[in-house]
């Protein structure tokens, strides 16, 4: 267990939450051929992982 002095010098870091399906968090603009960061949970029935 860390001491108070150790926690004052370096506080605890928060956990980074990763998505299980990162492809659903991106969209694709086929006209401009660019990716967008808009969430799009409804997609076609293709493997997006």
PDB file of N, CA and C in Angstrom:
ATOM      1  N   UNK A   1       0.847  -1.180   0.000  1.00  0.00           N
ATOM      2  CA  UNK A   1       0.000   0.000   0.000  1.00  0.00           C
ATOM      3  C   UNK A   1       0.891   1.242   0.000  1.00  0.00           C
ATOM      4  N   UNK A   2       0.633   2.194  -0.875  1.00  0.00           N
ATOM      5  CA  UNK A   2       1.488   3.378  -0.947  1.00  0.00           C
ATOM      6  C   UNK A   2       1.254   4.322   0.236  1.00  0.00           C
ATOM      7  N   UNK A   3       2.305   5.050   0.562  1.00  0.00           N
ATOM      8  CA  UNK A   3       2.178   6.026   1.640  1.00  0.00           C
ATOM      9  C   UNK A   3       1.533   7.301   1.105  1.00  0.00           C
ATOM     10  N   UNK A   4       1.156   8.169   2.023  1.00  0.00           N
ATOM     11  CA  UNK A   4       0.535   9.440   1.635  1.00  0.00           C
ATOM     12  C   UNK A   4       1.508  10.264   0.803  1.00  0.00           C
ATOM     13  N   UNK A   5       2.790  10.244   1.183  1.00  0.00           N
ATOM     14  CA  UNK A   5       3.789  11.022   0.463  1.00  0.00           C
ATOM     15  C   UNK A   5       3.946  10.523  -0.974  1.00  0.00           C
ATOM     16  N   UNK A   6       3.888   9.208  -1.169  1.00  0.00           N
ATOM     17  CA  UNK A   6       3.993   8.670  -2.523  1.00  0.00           C
ATOM     18  C   UNK A   6       2.792   9.074  -3.370  1.00  0.00           C
ATOM     19  N   UNK A   7       1.604   9.097  -2.768  1.00  0.00           N
ATOM     20  CA  UNK A   7       0.408   9.491  -3.515  1.00  0.00           C
ATOM     21  C   UNK A   7       0.389  10.985  -3.804  1.00  0.00           C
ATOM     22  N   UNK A   8       1.021  11.779  -2.950  1.00  0.00           N
ATOM     23  CA  UNK A   8       1.095  13.221  -3.209  1.00  0.00           C
ATOM     24  C   UNK A   8       2.019  13.476  -4.391  1.00  0.00           C
ATOM     25  N   UNK A   9       3.135  12.747  -4.444  1.00  0.00           N
ATOM     26  CA  UNK A   9       4.091  12.940  -5.539  1.00  0.00           C
ATOM     27  C   UNK A   9       3.530  12.455  -6.867  1.00  0.00           C
ATOM     28  N   UNK A  10       2.973  11.253  -6.886  1.00  0.00           N
ATOM     29  CA  UNK A  10       2.395  10.678  -8.110  1.00  0.00           C
ATOM     30  C   UNK A  10       1.017  10.131  -7.780  1.00  0.00           C
ATOM     31  N   UNK A  11      -0.038  10.864  -8.118  1.00  0.00           N
ATOM     32  CA  UNK A  11      -1.387  10.361  -7.809  1.00  0.00           C
ATOM     33  C   UNK A  11      -1.748   9.162  -8.677  1.00  0.00           C
ATOM     34  N   UNK A  12      -2.812   8.490  -8.283  1.00  0.00           N
ATOM     35  CA  UNK A  12      -3.267   7.314  -9.029  1.00  0.00           C
ATOM     36  C   UNK A  12      -3.804   7.721 -10.387  1.00  0.00           C
ATOM     37  N   UNK A  13      -3.540   6.878 -11.390  1.00  0.00           N
ATOM     38  CA  UNK A  13      -4.010   7.162 -12.737  1.00  0.00           C
ATOM     39  C   UNK A  13      -5.384   6.532 -12.938  1.00  0.00           C
ATOM     40  N   UNK A  14      -6.223   7.197 -13.734  1.00  0.00           N
ATOM     41  CA  UNK A  14      -7.528   6.636 -14.049  1.00  0.00           C
ATOM     42  C   UNK A  14      -7.384   5.623 -15.181  1.00  0.00           C
ATOM     43  N   UNK A  15      -8.235   4.594 -15.151  1.00  0.00           N
ATOM     44  CA  UNK A  15      -8.182   3.564 -16.180  1.00  0.00           C
ATOM     45  C   UNK A  15      -8.757   4.101 -17.471  1.00  0.00           C
ATOM     46  N   UNK A  16      -8.139   3.746 -18.582  1.00  0.00           N
ATOM     47  CA  UNK A  16      -8.632   4.140 -19.893  1.00  0.00           C
ATOM     48  C   UNK A  16      -9.635   3.093 -20.351  1.00  0.00           C
ATOM     49  N   UNK A  17     -10.844   3.548 -20.671  1.00  0.00           N
ATOM     50  CA  UNK A  17     -11.890   2.627 -21.101  1.00  0.00           C
ATOM     51  C   UNK A  17     -11.817   2.477 -22.612  1.00  0.00           C
ATOM     52  N   UNK A  18     -11.599   1.241 -23.065  1.00  0.00           N
ATOM     53  CA  UNK A  18     -11.525   0.968 -24.494  1.00  0.00           C
ATOM     54  C   UNK A  18     -12.835   0.343 -24.951  1.00  0.00           C
ATOM     55  N   UNK A  19     -13.227   0.669 -26.153  1.00  0.00           N
ATOM     56  CA  UNK A  19     -14.448   0.116 -26.719  1.00  0.00           C
ATOM     57  C   UNK A  19     -14.189  -1.291 -27.243  1.00  0.00           C
ATOM     58  N   UNK A  20     -15.200  -2.179 -27.096  1.00  0.00           N
ATOM     59  CA  UNK A  20     -15.071  -3.530 -27.638  1.00  0.00           C
ATOM     60  C   UNK A  20     -15.305  -3.557 -29.137  1.00  0.00           C
ATOM     61  N   UNK A  21     -15.971  -2.545 -29.665  1.00  0.00           N
ATOM     62  CA  UNK A  21     -16.231  -2.487 -31.110  1.00  0.00           C
ATOM     63  C   UNK A  21     -15.883  -1.091 -31.603  1.00  0.00           C
ATOM     64  N   UNK A  22     -14.603  -0.812 -31.860  1.00  0.00           N
ATOM     65  CA  UNK A  22     -14.190   0.534 -32.240  1.00  0.00           C
ATOM     66  C   UNK A  22     -14.698   0.966 -33.600  1.00  0.00           C
ATOM     67  N   UNK A  23     -15.061   0.020 -34.457  1.00  0.00           N
ATOM     68  CA  UNK A  23     -15.524   0.396 -35.793  1.00  0.00           C
ATOM     69  C   UNK A  23     -16.899   1.052 -35.741  1.00  0.00           C
ATOM     70  N   UNK A  24     -17.679   0.765 -34.696  1.00  0.00           N
ATOM     71  CA  UNK A  24     -19.005   1.373 -34.584  1.00  0.00           C
ATOM     72  C   UNK A  24     -18.921   2.817 -34.106  1.00  0.00           C
ATOM     73  N   UNK A  25     -17.761   3.254 -33.654  1.00  0.00           N
ATOM     74  CA  UNK A  25     -17.596   4.632 -33.200  1.00  0.00           C
ATOM     75  C   UNK A  25     -17.106   5.542 -34.311  1.00  0.00           C
ATOM     76  N   UNK A  26     -17.009   5.027 -35.524  1.00  0.00           N
ATOM     77  CA  UNK A  26     -16.533   5.831 -36.645  1.00  0.00           C
ATOM     78  C   UNK A  26     -17.497   5.702 -37.798  1.00  0.00           C
ATOM     79  N   UNK A  27     -17.549   6.734 -38.609  1.00  0.00           N
ATOM     80  CA  UNK A  27     -18.335   6.692 -39.830  1.00  0.00           C
ATOM     81  C   UNK A  27     -17.421   6.898 -41.016  1.00  0.00           C
ATOM     82  N   UNK A  28     -17.949   6.654 -42.196  1.00  0.00           N
ATOM     83  CA  UNK A  28     -17.141   6.800 -43.401  1.00  0.00           C
ATOM     84  C   UNK A  28     -17.928   7.602 -44.414  1.00  0.00           C
ATOM     85  N   UNK A  29     -17.337   8.711 -44.870  1.00  0.00           N
ATOM     86  CA  UNK A  29     -17.941   9.534 -45.899  1.00  0.00           C
ATOM     87  C   UNK A  29     -17.384   9.067 -47.238  1.00  0.00           C
ATOM     88  N   UNK A  30     -18.241   8.382 -48.019  1.00  0.00           N
ATOM     89  CA  UNK A  30     -17.745   7.803 -49.269  1.00  0.00           C
ATOM     90  C   UNK A  30     -17.573   8.851 -50.360  1.00  0.00           C
ATOM     91  N   UNK A  31     -18.225  10.007 -50.211  1.00  0.00           N
ATOM     92  CA  UNK A  31     -18.035  11.061 -51.210  1.00  0.00           C
ATOM     93  C   UNK A  31     -16.660  11.699 -51.059  1.00  0.00           C
ATOM     94  N   UNK A  32     -16.313  12.061 -49.821  1.00  0.00           N
ATOM     95  CA  UNK A  32     -15.016  12.691 -49.572  1.00  0.00           C
ATOM     96  C   UNK A  32     -13.923  11.671 -49.277  1.00  0.00           C
ATOM     97  N   UNK A  33     -14.301  10.400 -49.102  1.00  0.00           N
ATOM     98  CA  UNK A  33     -13.378   9.318 -48.750  1.00  0.00           C
ATOM     99  C   UNK A  33     -12.604   9.640 -47.473  1.00  0.00           C
ATOM    100  N   UNK A  34     -13.338  10.056 -46.453  1.00  0.00           N
ATOM    101  CA  UNK A  34     -12.723  10.371 -45.171  1.00  0.00           C
ATOM    102  C   UNK A  34     -13.496   9.678 -44.064  1.00  0.00           C
ATOM    103  N   UNK A  35     -12.832   9.502 -42.927  1.00  0.00           N
ATOM    104  CA  UNK A  35     -13.491   8.953 -41.756  1.00  0.00           C
ATOM    105  C   UNK A  35     -13.980  10.088 -40.881  1.00  0.00           C
ATOM    106  N   UNK A  36     -15.125   9.875 -40.230  1.00  0.00           N
ATOM    107  CA  UNK A  36     -15.642  10.844 -39.278  1.00  0.00           C
ATOM    108  C   UNK A  36     -15.698  10.180 -37.915  1.00  0.00           C
ATOM    109  N   UNK A  37     -15.676  10.979 -36.875  1.00  0.00           N
ATOM    110  CA  UNK A  37     -15.704  10.455 -35.515  1.00  0.00           C
ATOM    111  C   UNK A  37     -17.110  10.418 -34.940  1.00  0.00           C
ATOM    112  N   UNK A  38     -18.125  10.461 -35.782  1.00  0.00           N
ATOM    113  CA  UNK A  38     -19.493  10.386 -35.301  1.00  0.00           C
ATOM    114  C   UNK A  38     -19.826   8.943 -34.944  1.00  0.00           C
ATOM    115  N   UNK A  39     -20.499   8.759 -33.797  1.00  0.00           N
ATOM    116  CA  UNK A  39     -20.935   7.426 -33.425  1.00  0.00           C
ATOM    117  C   UNK A  39     -22.071   7.003 -34.334  1.00  0.00           C
ATOM    118  N   UNK A  40     -21.996   5.790 -34.846  1.00  0.00           N
ATOM    119  CA  UNK A  40     -23.059   5.269 -35.703  1.00  0.00           C
ATOM    120  C   UNK A  40     -23.319   3.821 -35.299  1.00  0.00           C
ATOM    121  N   UNK A  41     -24.163   3.582 -34.297  1.00  0.00           N
ATOM    122  CA  UNK A  41     -24.346   2.223 -33.790  1.00  0.00           C
ATOM    123  C   UNK A  41     -25.105   1.304 -34.742  1.00  0.00           C
ATOM    124  N   UNK A  42     -25.922   1.872 -35.652  1.00  0.00           N
ATOM    125  CA  UNK A  42     -26.645   1.020 -36.600  1.00  0.00           C
ATOM    126  C   UNK A  42     -25.859   0.975 -37.907  1.00  0.00           C
ATOM    127  N   UNK A  43     -25.342  -0.183 -38.234  1.00  0.00           N
ATOM    128  CA  UNK A  43     -24.614  -0.351 -39.485  1.00  0.00           C
ATOM    129  C   UNK A  43     -25.133  -1.588 -40.191  1.00  0.00           C
ATOM    130  N   UNK A  44     -24.653  -1.833 -41.364  1.00  0.00           N
ATOM    131  CA  UNK A  44     -25.059  -3.012 -42.119  1.00  0.00           C
ATOM    132  C   UNK A  44     -24.566  -4.279 -41.447  1.00  0.00           C
ATOM    133  N   UNK A  45     -25.128  -5.393 -41.842  1.00  0.00           N
ATOM    134  CA  UNK A  45     -24.754  -6.664 -41.230  1.00  0.00           C
ATOM    135  C   UNK A  45     -23.448  -7.207 -41.752  1.00  0.00           C
ATOM    136  N   UNK A  46     -22.397  -6.423 -41.644  1.00  0.00           N
ATOM    137  CA  UNK A  46     -21.072  -6.876 -42.039  1.00  0.00           C
ATOM    138  C   UNK A  46     -20.188  -6.859 -40.810  1.00  0.00           C
ATOM    139  N   UNK A  47     -19.136  -7.617 -40.852  1.00  0.00           N
ATOM    140  CA  UNK A  47     -18.201  -7.647 -39.734  1.00  0.00           C
ATOM    141  C   UNK A  47     -17.460  -6.314 -39.694  1.00  0.00           C
ATOM    142  N   UNK A  48     -17.679  -5.526 -38.643  1.00  0.00           N
ATOM    143  CA  UNK A  48     -17.083  -4.192 -38.575  1.00  0.00           C
ATOM    144  C   UNK A  48     -15.951  -4.137 -37.567  1.00  0.00           C
ATOM    145  N   UNK A  49     -15.563  -5.274 -37.008  1.00  0.00           N
ATOM    146  CA  UNK A  49     -14.522  -5.245 -36.011  1.00  0.00           C
ATOM    147  C   UNK A  49     -13.156  -5.249 -36.613  1.00  0.00           C
TER     148      UNK A  49
END
